[in-house]
Every structure is written in C-alpha cells, then in structure tokens.
Amino acid sequence: MQLTETVKLYPNKYQTELIKATMTEYISTVNKLAFGAANGRSITKITTADVKVNLPSALCNQCIRDAKSIIRKYNKALRNSDTKVRLSVLKKMCCYINNQNFRINDDCIGFPVIINGQSKRISVVKPQTEYI
C-alpha cells in the first residue's frame, strides 16, 4: 500500500535558497541526461560517478532514474506515432520525498543539499496540524 500526503513547509530564507538551488540543479540534470539520451548517448548503464553535478549522490541517482523514465516514455511514443514527438522536459520545481532522498521525522523533514561542497541535510520544520 502506498500513501501520498501533501505537506506545506515553512523553511527560513536560507533553507529556501538551498532547496531552490538544489531543485534547479536537479531539473537541469534530468533534462540534460534526457536530451543526451534522445540524441544517442546511452544512459542504460550510467551511474552517479558518471554524472558530474553539484547534488548529493542520492539525488543524482534519482535524476538518472527520472531521465531513464522520460526516455522510455519518449521511445514508446516514437514507436506508436507517425508524427514528430517532442521530448518531455521537467520545468516545475517539486520534491518527491522518499526514504532514500529525504528523512521524515515527526516534526521536520530533512532535505539533502550541498553546503560548501559537502552533502548535508537541512531540517525544515513542519507546521503543527490540527485534526478535527
């Protein structure tokens, strides 16, 4: 069983800048990998060591998986269509929280970011929720 929950967070200004920079790098990396694969570069056996980006390795690994997913959908659309097919790109900043990339606690969510060249987790406090 899979549970999905939307959580509104209130990071401070510094945390917001770090998260935005990380998500911008994430989107850029996925799009570069997908465009490279669409132009003939194989990404089937690519690893985080092959991708030189300023992201924690867990997020880099997620970039690779997302790019592979985009390419699978693109190739399927090419096989099933007689017209020209556009490659999908990521644009909207979003965070998919799972146990590999993010740590979820009772009162905060830990995001992996790069600070001074080191992978660190910043903890963003969740607001108190009232259940009626």
Coordinates of N, CA, C and O in Angstrom, one line a residue:
M1 N 0.8 -1.2 0.0 CA 0.0 0.0 0.0 C 0.9 1.2 0.0 O 1.8 1.3 0.8
Q2 N 0.6 2.2 -0.9 CA 1.3 3.4 -1.0 C 0.5 4.6 -0.5 O -0.6 4.7 -0.9
L3 N 1.1 5.4 0.4 CA 0.4 6.5 0.9 C 1.0 7.8 0.3 O 2.2 7.9 0.2
T4 N 0.1 8.7 -0.1 CA 0.6 10.0 -0.6 C 0.0 11.1 0.3 O -1.2 11.1 0.6
E5 N 0.8 12.0 0.7 CA 0.4 13.1 1.6 C 1.1 14.4 1.1 O 2.2 14.5 0.7
T6 N 0.3 15.5 1.1 CA 0.8 16.8 0.7 C 1.1 17.5 2.1 O 0.2 17.6 2.9
V7 N 2.3 18.1 2.2 CA 2.7 18.8 3.4 C 3.2 20.1 3.0 O 3.9 20.3 2.1
K8 N 2.7 21.1 3.7 CA 3.1 22.5 3.5 C 4.2 22.8 4.5 O 4.1 22.6 5.7
L9 N 5.4 23.2 4.0 CA 6.5 23.5 4.9 C 6.8 25.0 4.9 O 6.5 25.7 3.9
Y10 N 7.4 25.5 5.9 CA 7.8 26.9 6.1 C 9.3 27.0 6.4 O 9.7 27.3 7.5
P11 N 10.1 26.8 5.3 CA 11.5 27.0 5.5 C 11.9 28.5 5.7 O 11.2 29.4 5.2
N12 N 13.0 28.7 6.4 CA 13.5 30.0 6.5 C 14.2 30.5 5.2 O 14.2 29.7 4.3
K13 N 14.6 31.7 5.1 CA 15.1 32.2 3.9 C 16.4 31.4 3.4 O 16.5 31.1 2.2
Y14 N 17.3 31.1 4.3 CA 18.5 30.4 3.9 C 18.1 29.0 3.4 O 18.6 28.5 2.4
Q15 N 17.2 28.3 4.1 CA 16.8 27.0 3.7 C 16.1 27.0 2.3 O 16.3 26.2 1.5
T16 N 15.3 28.1 2.1 CA 14.6 28.2 0.8 C 15.5 28.4 -0.3 O 15.4 27.7 -1.4
E17 N 16.6 29.2 -0.1 CA 17.6 29.3 -1.2 C 18.3 28.0 -1.5 O 18.6 27.7 -2.6
L18 N 18.7 27.3 -0.4 CA 19.3 26.0 -0.6 C 18.4 25.0 -1.4 O 18.9 24.3 -2.3
I19 N 17.2 24.9 -1.0 CA 16.3 24.0 -1.6 C 16.0 24.4 -3.1 O 16.0 23.5 -3.9
K20 N 15.8 25.7 -3.3 CA 15.6 26.1 -4.7 C 16.8 25.8 -5.6 O 16.7 25.4 -6.7
A21 N 18.0 26.1 -5.1 CA 19.2 25.8 -5.8 C 19.4 24.3 -6.1 O 19.7 23.9 -7.2
T22 N 19.0 23.5 -5.1 CA 19.1 22.0 -5.3 C 18.1 21.6 -6.4 O 18.4 20.8 -7.2
M23 N 16.9 22.1 -6.3 CA 15.8 21.6 -7.2 C 16.1 22.2 -8.6 O 15.8 21.5 -9.6
T24 N 16.7 23.4 -8.7 CA 17.1 23.9 -10.1 C 18.1 23.0 -10.7 O 18.1 22.7 -11.9
E25 N 19.1 22.6 -9.9 CA 20.2 21.7 -10.4 C 19.6 20.4 -10.7 O 20.0 19.8 -11.7
Y26 N 18.7 19.9 -10.0 CA 18.0 18.6 -10.2 C 17.3 18.6 -11.5 O 17.5 17.7 -12.4
I27 N 16.5 19.6 -11.8 CA 15.7 19.7 -13.0 C 16.7 19.8 -14.2 O 16.5 19.2 -15.2
S28 N 17.7 20.7 -14.1 CA 18.7 20.8 -15.2 C 19.4 19.5 -15.5 O 19.6 19.2 -16.7
T29 N 19.8 18.8 -14.5 CA 20.5 17.5 -14.6 C 19.6 16.5 -15.3 O 20.0 15.8 -16.3
V30 N 18.3 16.3 -14.9 CA 17.4 15.4 -15.5 C 17.2 15.8 -17.0 O 17.3 14.9 -17.9
N31 N 17.0 17.0 -17.3 CA 16.8 17.5 -18.7 C 18.1 17.2 -19.5 O 18.0 16.8 -20.7
K32 N 19.3 17.5 -19.0 CA 20.5 17.2 -19.8 C 20.7 15.8 -20.1 O 21.0 15.4 -21.2
L33 N 20.4 14.9 -19.1 CA 20.5 13.5 -19.3 C 19.5 13.0 -20.3 O 19.9 12.2 -21.2
A34 N 18.3 13.5 -20.2 CA 17.3 13.1 -21.2 C 17.6 13.5 -22.6 O 17.4 12.7 -23.6
F35 N 18.0 14.8 -22.8 CA 18.4 15.3 -24.1 C 19.6 14.5 -24.7 O 19.6 14.2 -25.8
G36 N 20.5 14.2 -23.8 CA 21.7 13.4 -24.3 C 21.3 12.1 -24.7 O 21.7 11.6 -25.8
A37 N 20.4 11.4 -24.0 CA 19.9 10.1 -24.4 C 19.1 10.1 -25.7 O 19.2 9.2 -26.5
A38 N 18.3 11.2 -25.8 CA 17.5 11.3 -27.0 C 18.4 11.6 -28.3 O 18.0 11.2 -29.4
N39 N 19.6 12.1 -28.0 CA 20.5 12.4 -29.1 C 21.5 11.3 -29.3 O 22.5 11.5 -30.0
G40 N 21.3 10.1 -28.7 CA 22.1 8.9 -29.0 C 23.0 8.5 -27.9 O 23.7 7.5 -28.0
R41 N 23.2 9.3 -26.8 CA 24.1 8.9 -25.7 C 23.4 7.9 -24.9 O 22.3 8.1 -24.4
S42 N 24.0 6.7 -24.6 CA 23.4 5.7 -23.8 C 23.4 6.0 -22.4 O 24.5 6.4 -21.8
I43 N 22.3 5.9 -21.7 CA 22.2 6.1 -20.2 C 21.8 4.8 -19.5 O 21.5 4.9 -18.3
T44 N 21.8 3.7 -20.2 CA 21.4 2.5 -19.6 C 22.3 2.0 -18.4 O 21.8 1.5 -17.5
K45 N 23.6 2.2 -18.6 CA 24.5 1.8 -17.5 C 25.2 3.0 -16.8 O 26.2 2.8 -16.2
I46 N 24.6 4.1 -16.9 CA 25.2 5.3 -16.3 C 25.0 5.3 -14.7 O 24.0 4.7 -14.2
T47 N 26.0 5.7 -14.0 CA 26.0 5.8 -12.6 C 26.2 7.2 -12.1 O 26.5 8.1 -12.8
T48 N 26.1 7.4 -10.8 CA 26.3 8.7 -10.2 C 27.7 9.2 -10.4 O 28.0 10.4 -10.4
A49 N 28.7 8.2 -10.5 CA 30.1 8.6 -10.7 C 30.2 9.2 -12.1 O 31.2 10.0 -12.3
D50 N 29.4 8.8 -13.1 CA 29.5 9.3 -14.4 C 28.8 10.7 -14.6 O 29.1 11.4 -15.6
V51 N 28.0 11.1 -13.7 CA 27.3 12.4 -13.8 C 28.0 13.4 -12.8 O 27.9 13.3 -11.6
K52 N 28.6 14.4 -13.4 CA 29.3 15.5 -12.6 C 28.3 16.6 -12.3 O 28.2 17.5 -13.2
V53 N 27.7 16.6 -11.2 CA 26.8 17.7 -10.8 C 27.0 18.0 -9.3 O 27.6 17.3 -8.6
N54 N 26.5 19.2 -9.0 CA 26.6 19.7 -7.6 C 25.3 19.2 -6.8 O 24.5 20.1 -6.3
L55 N 25.1 17.9 -6.7 CA 24.0 17.3 -6.0 C 24.5 16.2 -5.1 O 25.4 15.5 -5.4
P56 N 23.8 16.0 -4.0 CA 24.1 14.8 -3.2 C 23.8 13.5 -4.1 O 23.0 13.5 -5.0
S57 N 24.6 12.5 -3.8 CA 24.5 11.3 -4.7 C 23.1 10.6 -4.7 O 22.7 10.1 -5.8
A58 N 22.4 10.7 -3.6 CA 21.0 10.1 -3.6 C 20.1 10.9 -4.7 O 19.4 10.3 -5.4
L59 N 20.3 12.2 -4.7 CA 19.5 13.0 -5.7 C 20.0 12.8 -7.1 O 19.2 12.8 -8.0
C60 N 21.3 12.6 -7.3 CA 21.9 12.3 -8.6 C 21.3 11.0 -9.1 O 21.0 10.9 -10.3
N61 N 21.3 10.0 -8.2 CA 20.7 8.7 -8.6 C 19.2 8.9 -9.0 O 18.8 8.3 -10.0
Q62 N 18.5 9.7 -8.3 CA 17.1 9.9 -8.7 C 17.0 10.6 -10.0 O 16.1 10.4 -10.8
C63 N 17.9 11.5 -10.3 CA 18.0 12.2 -11.6 C 18.1 11.2 -12.8 O 17.5 11.3 -13.8
I64 N 19.0 10.2 -12.5 CA 19.3 9.2 -13.6 C 18.0 8.4 -13.8 O 17.6 8.1 -14.9
R65 N 17.3 8.0 -12.7 CA 16.1 7.2 -12.8 C 15.0 8.0 -13.5 O 14.3 7.5 -14.4
D66 N 14.9 9.3 -13.2 CA 13.9 10.1 -13.9 C 14.2 10.3 -15.4 O 13.3 10.3 -16.2
A67 N 15.4 10.5 -15.7 CA 15.8 10.6 -17.1 C 15.5 9.3 -17.9 O 15.0 9.4 -19.0
K68 N 15.8 8.2 -17.3 CA 15.5 6.9 -17.9 C 14.0 6.8 -18.1 O 13.6 6.3 -19.2
S69 N 13.2 7.2 -17.2 CA 11.8 7.1 -17.3 C 11.3 8.0 -18.5 O 10.4 7.6 -19.2
I70 N 11.8 9.2 -18.6 CA 11.4 10.1 -19.6 C 11.8 9.5 -21.0 O 11.0 9.6 -21.9
I71 N 13.0 8.9 -21.1 CA 13.4 8.3 -22.4 C 12.6 7.1 -22.7 O 12.2 6.9 -23.9
R72 N 12.2 6.3 -21.7 CA 11.3 5.2 -22.0 C 10.0 5.6 -22.6 O 9.5 5.1 -23.6
K73 N 9.4 6.7 -22.0 CA 8.1 7.2 -22.5 C 8.3 7.8 -23.9 O 7.4 7.7 -24.7
Y74 N 9.4 8.5 -24.1 CA 9.7 9.1 -25.4 C 9.8 8.1 -26.5 O 9.2 8.2 -27.5
N75 N 10.6 7.0 -26.2 CA 10.8 6.0 -27.2 C 9.5 5.2 -27.5 O 9.2 4.9 -28.6
K76 N 8.7 5.0 -26.5 CA 7.4 4.4 -26.7 C 6.5 5.3 -27.6 O 5.8 4.8 -28.5
A77 N 6.5 6.6 -27.3 CA 5.7 7.5 -28.1 C 6.2 7.5 -29.6 O 5.4 7.6 -30.5
L78 N 7.5 7.4 -29.8 CA 8.1 7.4 -31.1 C 7.6 6.1 -31.9 O 7.3 6.2 -33.1
R79 N 7.6 5.0 -31.2 CA 7.2 3.7 -31.8 C 5.7 3.7 -32.2 O 5.3 3.1 -33.2
N80 N 4.9 4.4 -31.4 CA 3.5 4.4 -31.6 C 2.9 5.6 -32.4 O 1.7 5.7 -32.5
S81 N 3.8 6.4 -32.9 CA 3.3 7.6 -33.6 C 4.0 7.7 -35.0 O 5.2 7.4 -35.1
D82 N 3.2 8.3 -35.9 CA 3.8 8.5 -37.2 C 4.2 10.0 -37.4 O 4.9 10.3 -38.3
T83 N 3.9 10.8 -36.4 CA 4.2 12.2 -36.5 C 5.4 12.5 -35.5 O 5.8 11.6 -34.8
K84 N 5.9 13.7 -35.6 CA 7.1 14.0 -34.8 C 6.7 14.1 -33.3 O 5.6 14.6 -33.0
V85 N 7.5 13.5 -32.4 CA 7.2 13.5 -31.0 C 8.2 14.4 -30.3 O 9.4 14.3 -30.5
R86 N 7.7 15.2 -29.4 CA 8.6 16.1 -28.6 C 9.0 15.4 -27.3 O 8.3 14.7 -26.7
L87 N 10.3 15.7 -26.9 CA 10.8 15.1 -25.7 C 10.3 15.9 -24.5 O 10.4 17.2 -24.5
S88 N 9.7 15.3 -23.5 CA 9.3 15.9 -22.3 C 10.4 16.5 -21.5 O 11.5 15.8 -21.4
V89 N 10.2 17.6 -20.9 CA 11.3 18.2 -20.0 C 10.6 18.6 -18.7 O 9.4 18.8 -18.7
L90 N 11.4 18.6 -17.7 CA 10.9 19.0 -16.4 C 11.0 20.5 -16.3 O 12.0 21.1 -16.7
K91 N 10.0 21.1 -15.7 CA 10.1 22.6 -15.5 C 9.7 23.0 -14.1 O 10.3 23.9 -13.5
K92 N 8.7 22.4 -13.5 CA 8.2 22.7 -12.3 C 9.0 22.2 -11.1 O 9.3 21.0 -11.1
M93 N 9.4 23.0 -10.2 CA 10.1 22.6 -9.0 C 9.2 21.8 -8.1 O 8.1 22.2 -7.8
C94 N 9.6 20.6 -7.8 CA 8.9 19.7 -6.9 C 9.8 18.8 -6.1 O 10.9 18.5 -6.6
C95 N 9.4 18.3 -5.0 CA 10.2 17.3 -4.3 C 9.4 16.1 -4.1 O 8.3 16.1 -3.6
Y96 N 10.0 15.0 -4.5 CA 9.4 13.7 -4.2 C 10.1 13.1 -3.0 O 11.3 12.8 -3.1
I97 N 9.4 13.0 -1.9 CA 10.0 12.6 -0.7 C 9.9 11.1 -0.6 O 8.9 10.5 -0.6
N98 N 11.1 10.4 -0.4 CA 11.1 9.0 -0.1 C 12.2 8.8 0.9 O 13.0 9.7 1.2
N99 N 12.4 7.6 1.3 CA 13.3 7.3 2.4 C 14.8 7.4 1.9 O 15.7 7.6 2.7
Q100 N 15.0 7.3 0.6 CA 16.4 7.5 0.1 C 16.9 8.9 0.1 O 17.9 9.3 0.5
N101 N 16.0 9.8 -0.4 CA 16.4 11.2 -0.6 C 16.1 12.1 0.6 O 16.9 13.0 0.8
F102 N 15.1 11.9 1.3 CA 14.7 12.8 2.3 C 14.3 12.0 3.6 O 13.9 10.8 3.5
R103 N 14.5 12.6 4.7 CA 14.2 11.9 6.0 C 13.0 12.6 6.6 O 13.0 13.8 6.8
I104 N 12.0 11.8 7.0 CA 10.8 12.4 7.5 C 10.8 12.0 9.0 O 10.8 10.8 9.4
N105 N 10.6 13.0 9.8 CA 10.5 12.8 11.3 C 9.1 13.4 11.7 O 8.4 13.9 10.9
D106 N 8.8 13.3 13.0 CA 7.5 13.7 13.5 C 7.3 15.2 13.3 O 6.3 15.7 12.9
D107 N 8.4 16.0 13.5 CA 8.2 17.5 13.4 C 9.0 18.2 12.3 O 8.9 19.4 12.2
C108 N 9.8 17.4 11.5 CA 10.5 18.1 10.4 C 10.8 17.1 9.3 O 10.7 15.9 9.4
I109 N 11.3 17.6 8.2 CA 11.7 16.9 7.0 C 13.1 17.3 6.7 O 13.4 18.5 6.6
G110 N 14.0 16.3 6.6 CA 15.4 16.6 6.3 C 15.6 16.5 4.8 O 15.3 15.5 4.1
F111 N 16.2 17.6 4.2 CA 16.4 17.7 2.8 C 17.9 17.6 2.5 O 18.7 18.3 3.2
P112 N 18.4 16.7 1.6 CA 19.8 16.7 1.3 C 20.2 17.9 0.3 O 19.5 18.2 -0.6
V113 N 21.2 18.6 0.7 CA 21.7 19.8 -0.1 C 23.2 19.8 0.0 O 23.8 19.1 0.8
I114 N 23.8 20.5 -0.9 CA 25.3 20.7 -0.9 C 25.6 22.0 -0.2 O 25.1 23.1 -0.6
I115 N 26.4 22.0 0.9 CA 26.8 23.2 1.6 C 28.3 23.2 1.6 O 28.9 22.2 2.2
N116 N 29.0 24.2 1.0 CA 30.4 24.2 1.0 C 31.1 23.0 0.4 O 32.0 22.4 0.9
G117 N 30.4 22.4 -0.7 CA 31.0 21.2 -1.3 C 30.7 19.9 -0.6 O 31.1 18.9 -1.0
Q118 N 30.0 19.9 0.5 CA 29.7 18.7 1.3 C 28.2 18.5 1.3 O 27.4 19.4 1.3
S119 N 27.8 17.2 1.2 CA 26.4 16.8 1.3 C 25.9 16.9 2.7 O 26.5 16.3 3.6
K120 N 24.9 17.7 3.0 CA 24.4 17.9 4.3 C 22.9 17.8 4.2 O 22.3 17.9 3.2
R121 N 22.2 17.5 5.4 CA 20.8 17.6 5.4 C 20.4 18.8 6.2 O 20.9 19.1 7.3
I122 N 19.4 19.5 5.7 CA 18.8 20.6 6.5 C 17.4 20.2 6.9 O 16.7 19.5 6.2
S123 N 17.1 20.5 8.1 CA 15.8 20.1 8.7 C 14.8 21.3 8.6 O 15.1 22.3 9.2
V124 N 13.7 21.1 7.9 CA 12.7 22.1 7.8 C 11.5 21.6 8.6 O 11.0 20.5 8.5
V125 N 11.1 22.5 9.5 CA 10.0 22.2 10.5 C 8.7 22.2 9.8 O 8.4 23.2 9.0
K126 N 7.9 21.2 10.1 CA 6.5 21.2 9.6 C 5.6 22.0 10.5 O 5.8 21.9 11.7
P127 N 4.6 22.7 10.0 CA 3.7 23.4 10.9 C 2.9 22.4 11.7 O 2.6 21.3 11.3
Q128 N 2.4 22.8 12.8 CA 1.5 21.9 13.6 C 0.2 21.8 12.9 O -0.4 22.8 12.4
T129 N -0.3 20.6 12.9 CA -1.6 20.3 12.2 C -2.7 20.0 13.2 O -2.4 19.2 14.2
E130 N -3.8 20.5 13.0 CA -4.9 20.2 13.9 C -5.9 19.3 13.2 O -6.2 19.5 12.1
Y131 N -6.2 18.2 13.9 CA -7.2 17.3 13.3 C -8.5 17.5 14.0 O -8.6 17.6 15.2
I132 N -9.5 17.6 13.2 CA -10.9 17.9 13.7 C -11.7 16.6 13.7 O -11.6 15.8 12.8

